[in-house]
Coordinates of C-alpha atoms in Angstrom, one line a residue:
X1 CA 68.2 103.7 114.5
X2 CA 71.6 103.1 114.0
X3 CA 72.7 99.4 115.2
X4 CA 75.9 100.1 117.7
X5 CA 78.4 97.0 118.1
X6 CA 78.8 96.8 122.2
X7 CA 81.8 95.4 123.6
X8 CA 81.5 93.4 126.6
X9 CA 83.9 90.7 128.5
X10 CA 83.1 88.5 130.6
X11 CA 84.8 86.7 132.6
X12 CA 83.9 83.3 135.2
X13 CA 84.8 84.5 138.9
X14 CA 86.6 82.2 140.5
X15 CA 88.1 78.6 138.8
X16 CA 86.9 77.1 136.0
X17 CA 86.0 73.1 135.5
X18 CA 88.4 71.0 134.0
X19 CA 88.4 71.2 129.9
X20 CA 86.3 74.8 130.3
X21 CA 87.6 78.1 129.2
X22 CA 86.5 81.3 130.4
X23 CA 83.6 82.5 128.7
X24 CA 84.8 85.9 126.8
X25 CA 82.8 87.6 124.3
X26 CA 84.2 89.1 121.3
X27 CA 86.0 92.8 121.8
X28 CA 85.5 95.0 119.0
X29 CA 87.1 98.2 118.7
X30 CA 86.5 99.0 122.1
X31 CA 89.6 100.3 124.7
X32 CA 92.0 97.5 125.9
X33 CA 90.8 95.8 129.6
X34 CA 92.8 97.8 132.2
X35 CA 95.5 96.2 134.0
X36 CA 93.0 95.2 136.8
X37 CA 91.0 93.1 134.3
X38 CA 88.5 94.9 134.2
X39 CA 86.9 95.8 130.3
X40 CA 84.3 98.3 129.8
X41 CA 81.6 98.5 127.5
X42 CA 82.6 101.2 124.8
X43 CA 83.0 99.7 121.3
X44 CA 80.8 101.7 119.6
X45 CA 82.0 102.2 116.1
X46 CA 83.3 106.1 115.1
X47 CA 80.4 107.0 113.3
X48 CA 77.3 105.5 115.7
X49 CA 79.9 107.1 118.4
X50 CA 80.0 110.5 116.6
X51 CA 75.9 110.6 116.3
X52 CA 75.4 109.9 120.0
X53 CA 77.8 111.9 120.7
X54 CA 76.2 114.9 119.0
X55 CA 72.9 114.1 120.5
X56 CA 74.4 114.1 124.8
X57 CA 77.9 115.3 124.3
X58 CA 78.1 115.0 128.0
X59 CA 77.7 111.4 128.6
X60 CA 80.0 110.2 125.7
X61 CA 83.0 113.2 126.2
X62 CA 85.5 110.4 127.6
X63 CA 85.2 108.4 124.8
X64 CA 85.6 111.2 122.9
X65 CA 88.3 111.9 123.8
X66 CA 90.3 108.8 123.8
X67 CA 89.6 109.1 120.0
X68 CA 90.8 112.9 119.8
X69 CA 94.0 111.7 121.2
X70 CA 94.4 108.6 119.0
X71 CA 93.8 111.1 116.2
X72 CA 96.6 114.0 117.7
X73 CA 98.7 110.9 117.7
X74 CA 98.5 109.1 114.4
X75 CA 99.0 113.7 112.9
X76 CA 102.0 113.6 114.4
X77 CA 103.4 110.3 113.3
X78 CA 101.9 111.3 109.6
X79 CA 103.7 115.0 110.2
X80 CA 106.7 112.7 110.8
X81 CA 106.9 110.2 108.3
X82 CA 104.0 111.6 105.2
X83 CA 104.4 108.2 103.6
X84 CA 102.8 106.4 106.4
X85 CA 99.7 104.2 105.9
X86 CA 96.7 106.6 106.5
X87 CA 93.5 105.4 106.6
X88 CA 93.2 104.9 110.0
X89 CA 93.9 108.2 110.3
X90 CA 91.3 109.5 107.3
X91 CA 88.6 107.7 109.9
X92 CA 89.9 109.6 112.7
X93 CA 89.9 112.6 110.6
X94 CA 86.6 112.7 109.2
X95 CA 85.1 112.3 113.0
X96 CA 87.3 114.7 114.5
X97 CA 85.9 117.2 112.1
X98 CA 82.6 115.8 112.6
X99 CA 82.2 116.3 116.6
X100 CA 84.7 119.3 117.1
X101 CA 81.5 121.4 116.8
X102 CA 80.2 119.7 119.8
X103 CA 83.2 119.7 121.7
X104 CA 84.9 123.3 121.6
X105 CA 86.6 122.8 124.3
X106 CA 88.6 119.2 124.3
X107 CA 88.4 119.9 120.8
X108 CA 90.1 122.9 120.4
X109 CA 93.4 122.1 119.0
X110 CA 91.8 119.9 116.2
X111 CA 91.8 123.2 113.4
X112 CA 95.5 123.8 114.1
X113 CA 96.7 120.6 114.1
X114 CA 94.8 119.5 110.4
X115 CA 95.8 122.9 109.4
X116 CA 99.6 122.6 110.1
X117 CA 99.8 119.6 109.1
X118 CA 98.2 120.6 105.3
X119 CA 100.2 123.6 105.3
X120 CA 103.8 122.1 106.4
X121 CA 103.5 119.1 103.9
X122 CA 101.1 120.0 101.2
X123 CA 103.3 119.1 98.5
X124 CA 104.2 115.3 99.6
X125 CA 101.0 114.3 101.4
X126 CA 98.7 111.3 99.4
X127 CA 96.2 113.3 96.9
X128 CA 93.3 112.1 99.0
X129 CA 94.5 112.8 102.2
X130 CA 95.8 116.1 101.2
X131 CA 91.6 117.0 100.0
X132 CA 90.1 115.2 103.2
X133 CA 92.1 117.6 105.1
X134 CA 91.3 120.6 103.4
X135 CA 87.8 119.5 103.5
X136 CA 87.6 118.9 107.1
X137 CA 89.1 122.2 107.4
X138 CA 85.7 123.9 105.3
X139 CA 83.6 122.1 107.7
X140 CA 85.0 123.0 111.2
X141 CA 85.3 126.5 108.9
X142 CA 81.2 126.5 108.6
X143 CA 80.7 125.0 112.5
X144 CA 82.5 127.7 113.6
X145 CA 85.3 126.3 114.8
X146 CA 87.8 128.2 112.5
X147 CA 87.5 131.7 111.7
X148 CA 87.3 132.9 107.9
X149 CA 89.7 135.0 107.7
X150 CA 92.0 132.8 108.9
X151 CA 91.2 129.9 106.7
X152 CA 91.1 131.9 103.5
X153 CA 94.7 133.3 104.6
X154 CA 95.8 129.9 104.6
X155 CA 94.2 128.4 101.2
X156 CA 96.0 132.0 99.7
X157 CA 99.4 130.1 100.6
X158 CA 98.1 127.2 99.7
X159 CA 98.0 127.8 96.2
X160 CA 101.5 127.6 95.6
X161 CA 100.8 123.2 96.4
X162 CA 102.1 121.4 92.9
X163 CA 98.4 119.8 92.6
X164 CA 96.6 121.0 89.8
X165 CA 93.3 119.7 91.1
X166 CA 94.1 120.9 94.6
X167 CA 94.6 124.4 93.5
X168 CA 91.0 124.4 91.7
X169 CA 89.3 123.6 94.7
X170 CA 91.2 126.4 96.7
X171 CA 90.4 128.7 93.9
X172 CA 87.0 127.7 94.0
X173 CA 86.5 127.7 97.7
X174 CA 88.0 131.2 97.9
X175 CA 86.2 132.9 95.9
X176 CA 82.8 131.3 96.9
X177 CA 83.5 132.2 100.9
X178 CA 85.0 135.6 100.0
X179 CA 81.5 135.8 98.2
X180 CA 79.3 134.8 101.0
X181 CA 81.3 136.5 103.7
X182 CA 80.2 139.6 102.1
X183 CA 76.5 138.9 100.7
X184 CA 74.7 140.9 104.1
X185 CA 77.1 143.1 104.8
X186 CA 80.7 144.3 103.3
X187 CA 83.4 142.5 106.0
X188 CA 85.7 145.7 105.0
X189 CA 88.4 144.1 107.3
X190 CA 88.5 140.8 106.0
X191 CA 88.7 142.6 102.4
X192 CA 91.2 144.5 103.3
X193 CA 93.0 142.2 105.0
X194 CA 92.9 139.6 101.7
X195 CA 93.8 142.5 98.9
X196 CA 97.3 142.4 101.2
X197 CA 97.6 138.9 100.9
X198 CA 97.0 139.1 97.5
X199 CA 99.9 141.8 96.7
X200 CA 102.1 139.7 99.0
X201 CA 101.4 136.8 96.8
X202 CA 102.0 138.7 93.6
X203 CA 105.3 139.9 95.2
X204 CA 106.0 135.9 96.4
X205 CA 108.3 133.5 95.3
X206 CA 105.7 131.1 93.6
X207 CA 104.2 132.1 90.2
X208 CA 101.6 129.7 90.0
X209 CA 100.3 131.1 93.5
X210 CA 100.4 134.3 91.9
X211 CA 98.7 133.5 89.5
X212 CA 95.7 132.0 90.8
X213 CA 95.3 134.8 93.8
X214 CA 95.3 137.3 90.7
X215 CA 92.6 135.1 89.4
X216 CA 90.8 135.2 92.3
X217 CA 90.9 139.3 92.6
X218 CA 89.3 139.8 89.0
X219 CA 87.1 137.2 89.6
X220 CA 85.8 138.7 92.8
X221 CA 85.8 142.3 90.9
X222 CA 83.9 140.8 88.1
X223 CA 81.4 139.5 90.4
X224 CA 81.1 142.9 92.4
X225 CA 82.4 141.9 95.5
X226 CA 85.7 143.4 95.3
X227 CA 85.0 146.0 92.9
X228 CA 87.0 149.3 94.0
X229 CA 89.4 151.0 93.4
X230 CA 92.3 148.8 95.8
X231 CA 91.4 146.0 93.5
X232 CA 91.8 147.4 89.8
X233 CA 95.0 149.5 92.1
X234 CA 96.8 145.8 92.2
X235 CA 96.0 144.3 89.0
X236 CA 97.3 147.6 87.4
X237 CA 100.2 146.9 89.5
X238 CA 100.4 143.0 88.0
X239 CA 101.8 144.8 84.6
X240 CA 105.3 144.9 86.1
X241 CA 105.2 141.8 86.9
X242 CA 108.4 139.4 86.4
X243 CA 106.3 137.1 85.4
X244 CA 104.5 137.0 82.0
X245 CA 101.3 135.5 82.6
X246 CA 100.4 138.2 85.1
X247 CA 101.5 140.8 82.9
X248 CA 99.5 139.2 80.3
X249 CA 96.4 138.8 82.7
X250 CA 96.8 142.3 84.0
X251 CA 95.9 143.8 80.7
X252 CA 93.2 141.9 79.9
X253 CA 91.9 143.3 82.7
X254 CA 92.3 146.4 82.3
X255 CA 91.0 145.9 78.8
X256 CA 88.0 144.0 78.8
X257 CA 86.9 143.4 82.8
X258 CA 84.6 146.2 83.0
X259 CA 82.5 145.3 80.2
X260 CA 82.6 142.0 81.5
X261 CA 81.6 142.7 84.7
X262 CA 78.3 144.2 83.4
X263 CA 76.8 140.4 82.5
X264 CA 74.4 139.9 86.2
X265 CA 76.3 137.4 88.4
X266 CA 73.7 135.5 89.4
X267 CA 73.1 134.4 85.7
X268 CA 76.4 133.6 85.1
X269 CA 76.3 131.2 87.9
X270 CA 73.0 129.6 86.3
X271 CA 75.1 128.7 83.2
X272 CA 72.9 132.2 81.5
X273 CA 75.3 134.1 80.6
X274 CA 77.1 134.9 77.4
X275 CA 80.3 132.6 76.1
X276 CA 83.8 133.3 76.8
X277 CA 85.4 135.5 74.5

């Protein structure tokens, strides 16, 4: 089981003998004694606190949230000043993310708050504090706590972030939820709804965003998630593009994806099929 580190203080009632101190043992991360004096017994460390937690919700919700609001308050101080020491708040993060599942209620603001804070200051936020939050982000995503649609919307815009590496994993994770969204049954909506922000992207400001939501279109096509005619509509439209590498990607396209698109998808993700061309 895990070993919990309890805080307790105690303190001698009355006076103590001459020489004597008052016998205090040690606090460890535990809330500050009250004005009264009074200290109560709640040091448990995040982690042991996040797995009790999960197990009677109920009985540990006021810690809980004393935490949540440590970690609203250290978001807005990093929304504030991005070059702030973190890694208090990277612990606070990762339980947030954690327990927001089993609190939907107290927890509720948690998704929009990592999610502005991502979105707002992608491109000056610390490498790994800019992935942790994208990654608590996927988790609340798959407890439910933050609707698909709304997340893929978001790693769309994302894209434009100067981070190389960061991009990948957006591409990556967009594709492989569009993917599973739709393995049971076609979410026509949230298709829909993405294609848009696709063409709004290809219409954007930001090239490299345009190019990796392009990328992300013929990928899905080539994997017969998005194949139809909407999608072959706006890579067709990519050719009068200001930009050359969409023009160039366009037509390679409409060149060679069908054939492509023939090779079955679940080889390709087995490392089976063919090389590159």
């Amino acid at each position: 089981g895990t070993q919990l580190q309890l805080a307790t203080c105690k303190q001698t009632r009355g006076g103590t003998g001459a020489g004597q101190e008052p016998n205090y043992a040690p606090l460890k991360l535990g809330r500050m004694p009250s004005s009264a004096g009074t200290c109560r017994e709640v040091g448990h460390t995040l982690l042991a606190l996040q797995n009790l937690a999960k197990r009677e919700p109920e009985a540990y919700e006021d810690e809980v949230i004393q935490r949540l609001r440590h970690f609203q308050a250290l978001a807005a101080l990093l929304g504030a000043n991005t070059k702030a020491d973190n890694k208090q708040f990277l612990a606070l993060l990762s339980f947030a993310s954690h327990i927001a599942g089993c609190y939907p209620v107290v927890a509720s603001e948690v998704p929009q708050t990592v999610g502005d804070l991502l979105e707002n200051h992608h491109d000056v936020l610390e490498p790994t504090l800019r992935r942790s939050l994208l990654q608590a982000l996927i988790l609340m995503r798959n407890r439910g706590m933050v609707p698909p649609l709304q997340l893929l919307q978001r790693c769309f815009r994302l894209l434009s972030c100067h981070d190389k590496a960061f991009r990948t994993r957006l591409y990556t994770y967009i594709v492989s939820d569009i993917k599973a969204v739709n393995v049971r049954q076609r979410d026509q909506q949230l298709n829909r709804v993405l294609q848009n922000v696709v063409i709004g992207m290809l219409e954007g400001q930001s090239a490299i965003a345009a190019q990796y939501s392009l990328r992300a279109m013929v990928e899905l096509y080539r994997r017969g998630v998005w194949r139809d005619a909407k999608t072959v509509n706006v890579v067709a439209g990519a050719l009068s593009c200001a930009h050359a590498k969409l023009r160039v990607a366009a037509l390679h396209f409409l060149l060679g994806a069908h054939d492509e698109a023939v090779a079955d998808d679940d080889e390709d993700e087995a490392g089976g099929g063919g090389g590159g061309r």
